[in-house]
Amino acid sequence: MLVKPQVVRVAVGTAGLVWSLLSATAAVPVIYCTDLFHPPDDPDDHFDLATVFALRQVELKAIILDQGLKQLRRPGAIPLSQLNHCTGRAIPWAIGLAHPLKHPTDPALDQPTEFQAGVKLILDSLRAATGQVMVATLGSVRDLVAAFNREPELCRKKIGRVLAFIGEASEPSFQEYNVSLDPQAYVGLMRSGLPVWWVPCFDGGLWQNRGHASFWRAPHRELLQGVAPQLWQYFIYALERETNDPIRFLSQPVDLQRKERLLAGQRNLWCAAVLAALAWPANKTATELFEFEPVDVVVTDNGLVRYSFGPGSRRVWRFKVRDPARYGPGMTAATARLLEQLAIRKGAPSGAPAGQDRGGF
């Protein structure tokens, strides 16, 4: 039985809101599962990856690139290699399983060997950890659930929190995209009994947020106002679907026309600064902008979530917007602060125009 930790609420005000999202006591180990591609399906994944790299309280132990078959054609390893290069890191990564799970307890051992590395990296990372590891899933939850189905006791012992961005909070007729990628994996996660911190992508149908989803929209001009030149190049490379050498591109001068095109856009976001919750201490479940509250759920065989306590129900921690009026602006400000603070390694080639040290304006 899960015991509800004490809710810690933090001071109001713009600076206080940002601090409340980003503050944590110490770095925590994290396994990060993402449906990151190049060219991108949706560049929100590039913003999310840069954000989690910027979280100083997060120690990335492994990155799993979701949907292995698709990764062969559109490798998420490209943007990952760019951020590894910019930050001087060498975070282990692997592509995930190729096909959806056949049922919620499917260990996927029959899938091709070339797509097993993601599940193996999850299990190896858990075994190597001296304490608990946090897991973030942005996409299908296929590889995590397959890992759980192979070694459930290891996962129960070593996984401290699963921050899962997936699903629809209230509309039974709507199947959210991440669920559609692997419905049986979604059922498996929600029935697993793991400490799931559930972040529905929508609440009330497509593009809707009635208060129990993380979705918001952010202007690029606000998100990127203070980023380093290398990060400008990283985003331009993604959004303009570049094919030139990805590492060399980072050191090229920032093209001002391309930069203006980037600034003119906006981004649908679900994760970004919400990822700071990975590093929250055990007694923290809330900020002034959002919180996680316990709910009991029953999940049908086709992935429909019903709120009910009884036989077969599981308790999860569901996301809730606490201040709808300030949620979007506050999350945008927190994400922008993180992107601005992303630590570029000393000596990394800068693509800034002559006489310009930063990518701001």
PDB file of N, CA and C in Angstrom, residues 232-269:
ATOM      1  N   TRP A 232      21.048  26.878 -30.385  1.00  0.00           N
ATOM      2  CA  TRP A 232      20.338  27.379 -31.563  1.00  0.00           C
ATOM      3  C   TRP A 232      20.530  26.422 -32.726  1.00  0.00           C
ATOM      4  N   GLN A 233      21.769  26.012 -32.943  1.00  0.00           N
ATOM      5  CA  GLN A 233      22.069  25.125 -34.066  1.00  0.00           C
ATOM      6  C   GLN A 233      21.404  23.761 -33.904  1.00  0.00           C
ATOM      7  N   TYR A 234      21.366  23.278 -32.689  1.00  0.00           N
ATOM      8  CA  TYR A 234      20.699  22.004 -32.389  1.00  0.00           C
ATOM      9  C   TYR A 234      19.227  22.064 -32.787  1.00  0.00           C
ATOM     10  N   PHE A 235      18.542  23.137 -32.419  1.00  0.00           N
ATOM     11  CA  PHE A 235      17.119  23.254 -32.755  1.00  0.00           C
ATOM     12  C   PHE A 235      16.903  23.538 -34.241  1.00  0.00           C
ATOM     13  N   ILE A 236      17.735  24.357 -34.834  1.00  0.00           N
ATOM     14  CA  ILE A 236      17.617  24.616 -36.270  1.00  0.00           C
ATOM     15  C   ILE A 236      17.825  23.324 -37.052  1.00  0.00           C
ATOM     16  N   TYR A 237      18.806  22.534 -36.647  1.00  0.00           N
ATOM     17  CA  TYR A 237      19.080  21.256 -37.316  1.00  0.00           C
ATOM     18  C   TYR A 237      17.844  20.364 -37.294  1.00  0.00           C
ATOM     19  N   ALA A 238      17.150  20.341 -36.163  1.00  0.00           N
ATOM     20  CA  ALA A 238      15.963  19.492 -36.026  1.00  0.00           C
ATOM     21  C   ALA A 238      14.784  20.035 -36.822  1.00  0.00           C
ATOM     22  N   LEU A 239      14.442  21.296 -36.594  1.00  0.00           N
ATOM     23  CA  LEU A 239      13.217  21.835 -37.180  1.00  0.00           C
ATOM     24  C   LEU A 239      13.324  22.040 -38.682  1.00  0.00           C
ATOM     25  N   GLU A 240      14.531  22.245 -39.187  1.00  0.00           N
ATOM     26  CA  GLU A 240      14.707  22.399 -40.629  1.00  0.00           C
ATOM     27  C   GLU A 240      15.136  21.091 -41.285  1.00  0.00           C
ATOM     28  N   ARG A 241      15.099  20.022 -40.498  1.00  0.00           N
ATOM     29  CA  ARG A 241      15.295  18.663 -41.008  1.00  0.00           C
ATOM     30  C   ARG A 241      16.599  18.554 -41.799  1.00  0.00           C
ATOM     31  N   GLU A 242      17.654  19.057 -41.185  1.00  0.00           N
ATOM     32  CA  GLU A 242      18.975  19.083 -41.806  1.00  0.00           C
ATOM     33  C   GLU A 242      19.522  17.672 -42.033  1.00  0.00           C
ATOM     34  N   THR A 243      20.385  17.563 -43.027  1.00  0.00           N
ATOM     35  CA  THR A 243      21.015  16.275 -43.337  1.00  0.00           C
ATOM     36  C   THR A 243      22.537  16.361 -43.325  1.00  0.00           C
ATOM     37  N   ASN A 244      23.098  17.552 -43.117  1.00  0.00           N
ATOM     38  CA  ASN A 244      24.552  17.694 -43.054  1.00  0.00           C
ATOM     39  C   ASN A 244      25.088  17.078 -41.767  1.00  0.00           C
ATOM     40  N   ASP A 245      26.403  16.978 -41.674  1.00  0.00           N
ATOM     41  CA  ASP A 245      27.036  16.391 -40.500  1.00  0.00           C
ATOM     42  C   ASP A 245      26.513  17.068 -39.228  1.00  0.00           C
ATOM     43  N   PRO A 246      25.899  16.311 -38.317  1.00  0.00           N
ATOM     44  CA  PRO A 246      25.222  16.937 -37.170  1.00  0.00           C
ATOM     45  C   PRO A 246      26.170  17.589 -36.175  1.00  0.00           C
ATOM     46  N   ILE A 247      27.376  17.053 -36.023  1.00  0.00           N
ATOM     47  CA  ILE A 247      28.325  17.630 -35.070  1.00  0.00           C
ATOM     48  C   ILE A 247      28.969  18.878 -35.657  1.00  0.00           C
ATOM     49  N   ARG A 248      29.389  18.805 -36.886  1.00  0.00           N
ATOM     50  CA  ARG A 248      30.000  19.965 -37.530  1.00  0.00           C
ATOM     51  C   ARG A 248      29.012  21.133 -37.600  1.00  0.00           C
ATOM     52  N   PHE A 249      27.733  20.808 -37.790  1.00  0.00           N
ATOM     53  CA  PHE A 249      26.713  21.854 -37.904  1.00  0.00           C
ATOM     54  C   PHE A 249      26.649  22.713 -36.646  1.00  0.00           C
ATOM     55  N   LEU A 250      26.914  22.120 -35.487  1.00  0.00           N
ATOM     56  CA  LEU A 250      26.831  22.851 -34.222  1.00  0.00           C
ATOM     57  C   LEU A 250      27.802  24.021 -34.159  1.00  0.00           C
ATOM     58  N   SER A 251      28.928  23.910 -34.845  1.00  0.00           N
ATOM     59  CA  SER A 251      29.953  24.950 -34.779  1.00  0.00           C
ATOM     60  C   SER A 251      29.857  25.963 -35.910  1.00  0.00           C
ATOM     61  N   GLN A 252      28.902  25.777 -36.808  1.00  0.00           N
ATOM     62  CA  GLN A 252      28.732  26.739 -37.890  1.00  0.00           C
ATOM     63  C   GLN A 252      28.040  27.995 -37.371  1.00  0.00           C
ATOM     64  N   PRO A 253      28.299  29.153 -37.993  1.00  0.00           N
ATOM     65  CA  PRO A 253      27.620  30.386 -37.559  1.00  0.00           C
ATOM     66  C   PRO A 253      26.104  30.250 -37.665  1.00  0.00           C
ATOM     67  N   VAL A 254      25.405  30.821 -36.706  1.00  0.00           N
ATOM     68  CA  VAL A 254      23.947  30.783 -36.711  1.00  0.00           C
ATOM     69  C   VAL A 254      23.432  31.652 -37.853  1.00  0.00           C
ATOM     70  N   ASP A 255      22.656  31.050 -38.741  1.00  0.00           N
ATOM     71  CA  ASP A 255      22.051  31.783 -39.848  1.00  0.00           C
ATOM     72  C   ASP A 255      20.880  32.602 -39.299  1.00  0.00           C
ATOM     73  N   LEU A 256      20.947  33.921 -39.449  1.00  0.00           N
ATOM     74  CA  LEU A 256      19.947  34.782 -38.817  1.00  0.00           C
ATOM     75  C   LEU A 256      18.554  34.595 -39.398  1.00  0.00           C
ATOM     76  N   GLN A 257      18.457  34.266 -40.689  1.00  0.00           N
ATOM     77  CA  GLN A 257      17.135  34.010 -41.271  1.00  0.00           C
ATOM     78  C   GLN A 257      16.528  32.737 -40.689  1.00  0.00           C
ATOM     79  N   ARG A 258      17.344  31.718 -40.547  1.00  0.00           N
ATOM     80  CA  ARG A 258      16.858  30.476 -39.941  1.00  0.00           C
ATOM     81  C   ARG A 258      16.472  30.707 -38.479  1.00  0.00           C
ATOM     82  N   LYS A 259      17.264  31.502 -37.792  1.00  0.00           N
ATOM     83  CA  LYS A 259      16.963  31.809 -36.398  1.00  0.00           C
ATOM     84  C   LYS A 259      15.620  32.524 -36.276  1.00  0.00           C
ATOM     85  N   GLU A 260      15.359  33.465 -37.168  1.00  0.00           N
ATOM     86  CA  GLU A 260      14.088  34.186 -37.130  1.00  0.00           C
ATOM     87  C   GLU A 260      12.914  33.266 -37.435  1.00  0.00           C
ATOM     88  N   ARG A 261      13.112  32.328 -38.356  1.00  0.00           N
ATOM     89  CA  ARG A 261      12.044  31.352 -38.624  1.00  0.00           C
ATOM     90  C   ARG A 261      11.753  30.527 -37.375  1.00  0.00           C
ATOM     91  N   LEU A 262      12.816  30.139 -36.696  1.00  0.00           N
ATOM     92  CA  LEU A 262      12.648  29.366 -35.466  1.00  0.00           C
ATOM     93  C   LEU A 262      11.920  30.187 -34.402  1.00  0.00           C
ATOM     94  N   LEU A 263      12.306  31.431 -34.242  1.00  0.00           N
ATOM     95  CA  LEU A 263      11.695  32.287 -33.224  1.00  0.00           C
ATOM     96  C   LEU A 263      10.225  32.558 -33.491  1.00  0.00           C
ATOM     97  N   ALA A 264       9.823  32.509 -34.751  1.00  0.00           N
ATOM     98  CA  ALA A 264       8.436  32.816 -35.108  1.00  0.00           C
ATOM     99  C   ALA A 264       7.471  31.689 -34.760  1.00  0.00           C
ATOM    100  N   GLY A 265       7.999  30.520 -34.438  1.00  0.00           N
ATOM    101  CA  GLY A 265       7.144  29.362 -34.192  1.00  0.00           C
ATOM    102  C   GLY A 265       6.681  29.250 -32.749  1.00  0.00           C
ATOM    103  N   GLN A 266       5.855  28.255 -32.511  1.00  0.00           N
ATOM    104  CA  GLN A 266       5.458  27.897 -31.154  1.00  0.00           C
ATOM    105  C   GLN A 266       5.500  26.384 -31.024  1.00  0.00           C
ATOM    106  N   ARG A 267       5.473  25.914 -29.795  1.00  0.00           N
ATOM    107  CA  ARG A 267       5.663  24.491 -29.560  1.00  0.00           C
ATOM    108  C   ARG A 267       4.592  23.964 -28.634  1.00  0.00           C
ATOM    109  N   ASN A 268       3.975  22.849 -29.027  1.00  0.00           N
ATOM    110  CA  ASN A 268       3.140  22.082 -28.112  1.00  0.00           C
ATOM    111  C   ASN A 268       4.065  21.318 -27.177  1.00  0.00           C
ATOM    112  N   LEU A 269       3.850  21.454 -25.889  1.00  0.00           N
ATOM    113  CA  LEU A 269       4.712  20.801 -24.911  1.00  0.00           C
ATOM    114  C   LEU A 269       3.883  20.020 -23.897  1.00  0.00           C
TER     115      LEU A 269
END
